[in-house]
Short mmCIF file of C-alpha atoms and ligand atoms in Angstrom, two decimals:
data_model
loop_
_atom_site.label_atom_id
_atom_site.label_comp_id
_atom_site.label_asym_id
_atom_site.label_seq_id
_atom_site.Cartn_x
_atom_site.Cartn_y
_atom_site.Cartn_z
CA MET A 1 7.71 -19.54 18.28
CA ILE A 2 5.76 -16.53 19.06
CA ASN A 3 5.96 -13.82 16.64
CA LYS A 4 6.00 -10.43 18.25
CA ILE A 5 4.42 -7.72 16.17
CA ALA A 6 5.05 -4.03 16.56
CA LEU A 7 2.74 -1.66 14.75
CA ALA A 8 3.62 1.78 13.76
CA GLY A 9 0.78 3.95 12.65
CA CYS A 10 -2.70 3.08 13.96
CA GLY A 11 -4.99 4.91 11.54
CA ASN A 12 -7.44 3.12 9.37
CA VAL A 13 -5.00 0.47 7.96
CA GLY A 14 -3.21 -0.26 11.29
CA THR A 15 -6.58 -0.54 13.04
CA ALA A 16 -7.78 -3.00 10.44
CA LEU A 17 -4.69 -5.07 10.81
CA LEU A 18 -5.31 -5.36 14.54
CA GLU A 19 -8.96 -6.21 13.87
CA ILE A 20 -8.13 -9.15 11.35
CA LEU A 21 -5.42 -10.45 13.83
CA HIS A 22 -7.79 -10.37 16.74
CA GLU A 23 -10.74 -11.92 14.67
CA LYS A 24 -8.50 -14.54 13.06
CA ARG A 25 -6.10 -15.49 15.83
CA ASN A 26 -7.37 -19.26 15.98
CA ILE A 27 -7.47 -19.62 12.19
CA LEU A 28 -3.95 -18.01 11.84
CA LYS A 29 -2.65 -20.55 14.37
CA ASN A 30 -4.56 -23.62 13.08
CA LYS A 31 -4.25 -23.04 9.51
CA TYR A 32 -0.85 -21.16 9.12
CA ASN A 33 0.86 -22.11 12.32
CA PHE A 34 1.12 -18.29 12.91
CA VAL A 35 1.14 -17.68 16.60
CA PHE A 36 1.54 -14.12 17.62
CA GLU A 37 1.31 -11.36 20.12
CA VAL A 38 1.18 -7.71 19.38
CA THR A 39 3.82 -6.10 21.72
CA MET A 40 3.81 -2.43 20.70
CA VAL A 41 1.30 -0.07 19.02
CA THR A 42 2.59 3.48 18.26
CA ASP A 43 0.70 6.28 16.76
CA ILE A 44 1.73 10.02 16.75
CA ILE A 45 -1.88 11.09 17.73
CA LYS A 46 -3.45 8.14 19.60
CA GLY A 47 -0.54 7.24 21.84
CA THR A 48 2.26 4.54 22.42
CA ILE A 49 1.81 1.37 24.38
CA ALA A 50 4.14 -1.70 24.56
CA ASP A 51 4.31 -4.89 26.68
CA PRO A 52 6.88 -7.52 25.67
CA ASN A 53 4.51 -10.37 26.76
CA GLY A 54 1.77 -9.07 24.62
CA LEU A 55 -0.86 -6.36 24.72
CA ASP A 56 -4.58 -7.09 25.01
CA LEU A 57 -5.86 -6.80 21.45
CA GLY A 58 -9.54 -6.92 22.64
CA LYS A 59 -9.10 -3.93 24.98
CA ILE A 60 -6.99 -1.99 22.49
CA LEU A 61 -9.70 -2.34 19.72
CA GLU A 62 -12.37 -1.37 22.30
CA ALA A 63 -10.52 1.79 23.08
CA LEU A 64 -9.92 2.46 19.23
CA HIS A 65 -13.52 2.02 18.28
CA GLU A 66 -14.94 3.97 21.31
CA LYS A 67 -12.45 6.80 21.82
CA ASN A 68 -10.20 6.53 18.77
CA SER A 69 -7.34 6.82 21.27
CA LEU A 70 -4.95 4.73 23.24
CA LYS A 71 -4.28 7.43 25.71
CA ASN A 72 -6.41 5.59 28.54
CA PHE A 73 -3.55 2.85 28.64
CA LYS A 74 -0.24 3.56 30.42
CA GLN A 75 1.93 5.26 27.74
CA LYS A 76 5.29 3.87 27.17
CA GLU A 77 7.82 6.75 27.22
CA GLY A 78 11.08 6.91 25.14
CA THR A 79 12.30 7.02 21.53
CA PHE A 80 10.81 4.75 18.82
CA ASP A 81 14.14 2.71 18.96
CA GLU A 82 13.93 2.37 22.72
CA ILE A 83 10.41 1.23 22.77
CA LEU A 84 10.85 -1.16 19.84
CA LEU A 85 13.68 -2.97 21.54
CA TYR A 86 11.77 -2.85 24.83
CA SER A 87 8.67 -4.63 23.01
CA ASN A 88 10.93 -7.46 21.97
CA ALA A 89 9.35 -7.33 18.57
CA THR A 90 10.27 -9.80 15.87
CA MET A 91 8.58 -7.97 13.16
CA LEU A 92 7.38 -4.45 12.38
CA ALA A 93 4.16 -3.54 10.49
CA GLU A 94 4.57 -0.01 9.31
CA ALA A 95 1.36 1.97 8.31
CA THR A 96 2.14 5.65 8.84
CA PRO A 97 1.05 7.96 6.35
CA THR A 98 2.97 8.26 2.99
CA ASN A 99 5.38 11.20 2.70
CA LEU A 100 6.82 10.92 -0.69
CA LYS A 101 9.37 13.67 -0.09
CA THR A 102 11.10 12.34 3.08
CA GLY A 103 9.57 8.94 3.60
CA GLU A 104 9.32 9.88 7.27
CA PRO A 105 8.46 8.84 9.82
CA GLY A 106 8.17 5.39 8.24
CA LEU A 107 11.75 5.35 6.85
CA SER A 108 13.46 5.80 10.20
CA PHE A 109 11.17 3.26 11.85
CA ILE A 110 12.00 0.67 9.24
CA ARG A 111 15.75 1.49 9.25
CA THR A 112 15.65 1.00 13.21
CA ALA A 113 13.73 -2.36 12.87
CA LEU A 114 16.13 -3.75 10.08
CA LYS A 115 19.16 -2.52 11.86
CA ASN A 116 18.15 -4.68 14.78
CA GLY A 117 17.38 -7.66 12.86
CA ILE A 118 13.57 -7.17 13.02
CA SER A 119 11.72 -7.80 9.72
CA ALA A 120 9.54 -5.17 8.37
CA THR A 121 6.55 -4.85 6.14
CA MET A 122 4.94 -1.66 5.01
CA THR A 123 1.97 -0.23 3.33
CA ASN A 124 3.41 3.15 3.45
CA LYS A 125 5.00 4.08 -0.11
CA GLY A 126 7.44 6.62 0.96
CA PRO A 127 10.18 4.48 2.45
CA ILE A 128 10.15 2.08 -0.41
CA ALA A 129 9.89 4.82 -3.09
CA ILE A 130 12.79 6.68 -1.57
CA ALA A 131 15.20 4.02 -0.20
CA MET A 132 14.27 0.63 -1.60
CA ASN A 133 18.02 -0.20 -2.22
CA GLU A 134 19.22 1.00 0.99
CA LEU A 135 16.48 -0.95 2.96
CA MET A 136 17.05 -4.13 1.04
CA ALA A 137 20.76 -4.02 1.70
CA LEU A 138 20.07 -3.22 5.32
CA ALA A 139 17.74 -6.18 5.59
CA LYS A 140 20.31 -8.52 3.97
CA GLU A 141 22.98 -7.24 6.24
CA ASN A 142 21.04 -7.78 9.37
CA ASP A 143 19.45 -11.09 8.26
CA ALA A 144 15.98 -9.51 8.33
CA GLN A 145 13.11 -9.40 5.86
CA LEU A 146 11.69 -6.65 4.01
CA LYS A 147 8.21 -6.78 2.46
CA TYR A 148 5.86 -4.35 0.85
CA GLU A 149 2.92 -6.09 -0.78
CA GLY A 150 0.45 -3.25 0.17
CA VAL A 151 2.33 -0.45 -1.58
CA ILE A 152 0.68 -1.39 -4.88
CA MET A 153 -2.97 -2.56 -5.25
CA SER A 154 -3.41 -2.89 -1.30
CA GLY A 155 -3.82 -6.59 -0.43
CA THR A 156 -4.53 -7.68 -4.11
CA PRO A 157 -1.30 -9.80 -4.40
CA LEU A 158 0.48 -8.13 -7.39
CA ILE A 159 3.94 -8.16 -5.96
CA ASN A 160 3.55 -11.80 -4.79
CA MET A 161 2.24 -12.68 -8.15
CA ILE A 162 5.23 -11.14 -9.89
CA SER A 163 7.90 -12.53 -7.45
CA SER A 164 6.61 -15.97 -7.04
CA GLY A 165 3.70 -16.94 -9.35
CA MET A 166 5.48 -15.37 -12.43
CA THR A 167 8.93 -16.44 -11.68
CA GLY A 168 11.03 -16.91 -14.94
CA CYS A 169 8.61 -14.75 -16.95
CA ASP A 170 10.11 -11.75 -18.70
CA ILE A 171 7.51 -9.14 -18.26
CA ILE A 172 7.71 -6.67 -21.10
CA LYS A 173 4.80 -4.38 -20.21
CA ALA A 174 2.53 -3.49 -17.29
CA GLU A 175 -0.46 -1.33 -17.80
CA GLY A 176 -3.24 -0.48 -15.39
CA ILE A 177 -5.38 1.44 -12.95
CA LEU A 178 -3.22 1.84 -9.90
CA ASN A 179 -4.96 4.57 -8.02
CA GLY A 180 -8.28 3.73 -6.30
CA THR A 181 -9.04 7.31 -5.47
CA THR A 182 -8.91 8.76 -9.08
CA ASN A 183 -10.66 5.72 -10.52
CA PHE A 184 -13.52 6.28 -8.02
CA ILE A 185 -13.63 10.07 -8.77
CA LEU A 186 -13.83 9.40 -12.45
CA THR A 187 -16.45 6.74 -12.06
CA GLU A 188 -18.60 8.95 -9.74
CA MET A 189 -18.12 11.82 -12.15
CA SER A 190 -19.64 9.86 -14.80
CA GLU A 191 -22.66 9.28 -12.75
CA GLY A 192 -23.20 13.01 -12.14
CA MET A 193 -21.33 13.71 -9.01
CA ASN A 194 -18.87 16.67 -9.11
CA PHE A 195 -15.23 16.46 -8.68
CA ASP A 196 -15.07 17.90 -5.16
CA GLU A 197 -17.88 15.75 -3.76
CA ALA A 198 -16.29 12.62 -5.21
CA LEU A 199 -12.98 13.49 -3.70
CA ALA A 200 -14.51 14.19 -0.34
CA THR A 201 -16.28 10.79 -0.45
CA ALA A 202 -13.09 9.01 -1.34
CA GLN A 203 -11.45 10.76 1.59
CA ALA A 204 -14.35 9.81 4.03
CA LEU A 205 -14.04 6.11 2.89
CA GLY A 206 -10.30 6.26 3.89
CA TYR A 207 -9.23 5.65 0.07
CA ALA A 208 -7.42 8.86 -0.49
CA GLU A 209 -4.12 9.68 0.87
CA THR A 210 -3.79 11.95 3.88
CA ASP A 211 -2.82 14.66 1.41
CA PRO A 212 -5.00 13.87 -1.59
CA THR A 213 -2.84 15.83 -4.06
CA GLY A 214 -0.72 12.66 -4.19
CA ASP A 215 -3.80 10.90 -5.73
CA ILE A 216 -5.44 13.48 -8.05
CA GLU A 217 -2.21 14.89 -9.45
CA GLY A 218 -1.13 11.30 -10.26
CA TRP A 219 2.00 11.14 -7.89
CA ASP A 220 0.68 8.07 -6.21
CA PRO A 221 0.28 5.91 -9.36
CA ALA A 222 3.64 7.49 -10.52
CA VAL A 223 5.37 6.12 -7.34
CA LYS A 224 3.75 2.69 -7.88
CA ILE A 225 5.20 2.79 -11.46
CA ALA A 226 8.58 3.70 -10.11
CA ILE A 227 8.46 0.86 -7.59
CA LEU A 228 7.25 -1.50 -10.44
CA ALA A 229 10.36 -0.39 -12.48
CA LYS A 230 12.59 -1.77 -9.62
CA ILE A 231 10.60 -4.89 -9.26
CA LEU A 232 10.28 -5.87 -12.94
CA TYR A 233 13.51 -4.33 -14.39
CA GLY A 234 15.85 -3.88 -11.47
CA ILE A 235 16.30 -0.19 -12.45
CA ASP A 236 15.93 2.89 -10.20
CA ILE A 237 13.53 5.54 -11.62
CA ASN A 238 13.00 8.62 -9.81
CA VAL A 239 9.26 9.49 -9.52
CA ASN A 240 9.98 12.82 -11.24
CA ASP A 241 11.07 10.82 -14.32
CA VAL A 242 7.68 9.29 -14.76
CA GLU A 243 5.78 11.12 -17.37
CA ARG A 244 2.85 12.36 -15.13
CA GLU A 245 -0.45 13.98 -15.65
CA GLY A 246 -3.30 13.86 -12.98
CA ILE A 247 -7.11 14.18 -13.28
CA THR A 248 -7.63 17.66 -11.73
CA HIS A 249 -8.26 19.19 -15.28
CA ILE A 250 -10.78 16.43 -16.25
CA THR A 251 -14.27 18.03 -16.50
CA ALA A 252 -17.80 16.65 -16.47
CA GLU A 253 -17.88 17.84 -20.10
CA MET A 254 -15.08 15.78 -21.04
CA ILE A 255 -16.39 12.72 -19.38
CA ASP A 256 -19.84 13.13 -21.12
CA LYS A 257 -18.02 13.59 -24.46
CA ALA A 258 -16.15 10.34 -23.92
CA LYS A 259 -19.42 8.63 -23.03
CA ALA A 260 -20.98 9.79 -26.12
CA GLU A 261 -18.22 8.22 -28.04
CA LYS A 262 -18.72 5.01 -26.24
CA SER A 263 -15.48 5.45 -24.35
CA LYS A 264 -14.40 6.21 -20.76
CA ILE A 265 -11.51 8.22 -19.31
CA LYS A 266 -9.21 6.37 -17.06
CA LEU A 267 -6.08 7.34 -15.24
CA ILE A 268 -3.77 4.82 -16.92
CA ALA A 269 -0.33 3.91 -15.45
CA SER A 270 2.10 2.00 -17.48
CA ILE A 271 5.66 0.95 -17.82
CA HIS A 272 7.27 -0.93 -20.82
CA ARG A 273 10.54 -1.96 -22.18
CA ASP A 274 10.93 -1.27 -25.93
CA CYS A 275 12.90 -3.19 -28.30
CA ASN A 276 16.10 -1.28 -27.60
CA GLY A 277 15.83 -2.08 -23.85
CA GLU A 278 14.75 1.33 -23.08
CA ILE A 279 12.12 1.79 -20.17
CA HIS A 280 9.16 4.13 -20.63
CA ALA A 281 7.09 4.91 -17.64
CA LYS A 282 3.90 6.97 -17.74
CA VAL A 283 0.73 8.07 -15.94
CA ALA A 284 -1.98 9.87 -17.80
CA PRO A 285 -5.84 10.11 -18.12
CA THR A 286 -6.50 8.24 -21.30
CA LYS A 287 -9.78 7.80 -23.28
CA ILE A 288 -10.26 4.04 -23.76
CA SER A 289 -12.96 2.27 -25.64
CA ARG A 290 -15.80 0.64 -23.73
CA SER A 291 -14.69 -2.71 -24.97
CA HIS A 292 -11.16 -2.23 -23.50
CA PRO A 293 -10.33 -4.67 -20.82
CA LEU A 294 -9.79 -1.85 -18.21
CA ALA A 295 -12.95 0.05 -19.22
CA SER A 296 -15.15 -2.07 -16.72
CA VAL A 297 -12.67 -1.53 -13.77
CA ASP A 298 -14.72 0.99 -11.89
CA GLY A 299 -14.78 2.77 -8.56
CA ILE A 300 -12.11 1.93 -5.99
CA THR A 301 -10.99 -1.28 -7.87
CA ASN A 302 -7.66 -1.46 -9.40
CA ALA A 303 -6.36 -3.69 -12.26
CA ILE A 304 -3.11 -4.43 -14.13
CA THR A 305 -2.24 -6.32 -17.26
CA LEU A 306 1.18 -7.79 -17.40
CA THR A 307 2.33 -8.80 -20.78
CA SER A 308 5.16 -11.42 -20.63
CA ASP A 309 6.98 -13.76 -22.84
CA ASN A 310 5.71 -17.05 -21.47
CA LEU A 311 2.20 -16.09 -20.41
CA GLY A 312 1.06 -13.43 -22.91
CA GLU A 313 -1.46 -11.16 -20.98
CA THR A 314 -2.11 -11.78 -17.32
CA THR A 315 -4.69 -9.46 -15.79
CA LEU A 316 -5.05 -8.96 -11.99
CA ILE A 317 -8.19 -7.16 -10.87
CA GLY A 318 -8.94 -6.39 -7.32
CA ALA A 319 -9.18 -3.91 -4.48
CA GLY A 320 -6.67 -1.00 -4.74
CA ALA A 321 -7.21 0.71 -1.46
CA GLY A 322 -9.30 0.38 1.76
CA ARG A 323 -8.58 -0.17 5.36
CA LYS A 324 -9.23 -4.00 5.53
CA GLU A 325 -7.89 -4.59 2.08
CA THR A 326 -4.58 -2.84 2.99
CA GLY A 327 -4.53 -4.43 6.39
CA GLN A 328 -4.65 -7.89 4.62
CA ALA A 329 -1.48 -6.93 2.68
CA LEU A 330 0.42 -6.44 6.07
CA LEU A 331 -1.05 -9.74 7.26
CA THR A 332 0.08 -11.72 4.37
CA ASP A 333 3.53 -10.20 4.76
CA LEU A 334 3.80 -10.91 8.52
CA ILE A 335 2.83 -14.52 7.83
CA ALA A 336 5.33 -14.91 4.93
CA MET A 337 8.05 -13.42 7.19
CA ALA A 338 7.25 -15.91 10.01
CA LYS A 339 7.75 -18.81 7.63
N1 HSE B 1 -4.50 6.57 -2.13
C1 HSE B 1 -4.23 5.30 -2.59
C2 HSE B 1 -5.32 5.12 -3.83
C3 HSE B 1 -4.27 4.33 -1.59
O1 HSE B 1 -6.37 5.77 -3.74
O2 HSE B 1 -5.14 4.18 -4.59
C4 HSE B 1 -3.60 3.01 -2.06
O3 HSE B 1 -2.30 3.09 -2.48
#
């Protein structure tokens, strides 16, 4: 069976997915029996193209690399719903920018896909943070699948690890560094760069959100913690209920002082269930000793330690952001959905 992929959002992550698919087409077929065509690519700025028989990925990538646009191809007119159905897509990869207030446009795109029995994966945190229950129900009703490996720690397989590798474990606590941009900024500041320069570098490297306030004020890791609350404990936490403090008030002096005390300042995100069964969720800059397991996690890297009944402490360290790293999350979900 040929899996027909529609891509919504062709920025850094969407383009990286297309690159990986193109580069690995044969490996994906031979090793994973994953045969595919990309039948739709839509991006609010770059244009919309669709062909139910499959688009030419080589030419698309050439246009993206040379002109950063798809406007040279014949544009497909119509609404997202019409074009998605025209494309005969069997799966949607959703990588539009995160909007934590409305979830749009990703939320509507995913609703449309699921209502039509088209499975969806997303790296966009908005839809899953706002409407996880609704989307899960919609997927079930329509016999479609919903996956979101990339919303936490990009392609580092935290969600897969929890949902399959740790099946049966009761996870009491999760604590980690879940935002690459702020970890990068704190690391660079400790090397002498100022806050604004470090943020600009994180933006240029494609790590920061389109609106970086989400990163530096801690909204991004707070959303990730709210998503973890659902995955780990099946409870709905509003992002506003996560105790949250960002890093905008952290100064070079504070970092130097921590250094002198053989410590580091890290933006730690945590969630745990206390002995009364109450859930506590928090994101805050925290001074940790250099010997703390999270102290050596620098730059864009993320890490999380899960404390569970059967395994004790399990720590996962890996990429937390990045175009290829997040494209990998979409890829792994697409292949899982095909299976
Ligand atoms: N802006 C996010 C980060 C991207 O820096 O971690 C990955 O969710």
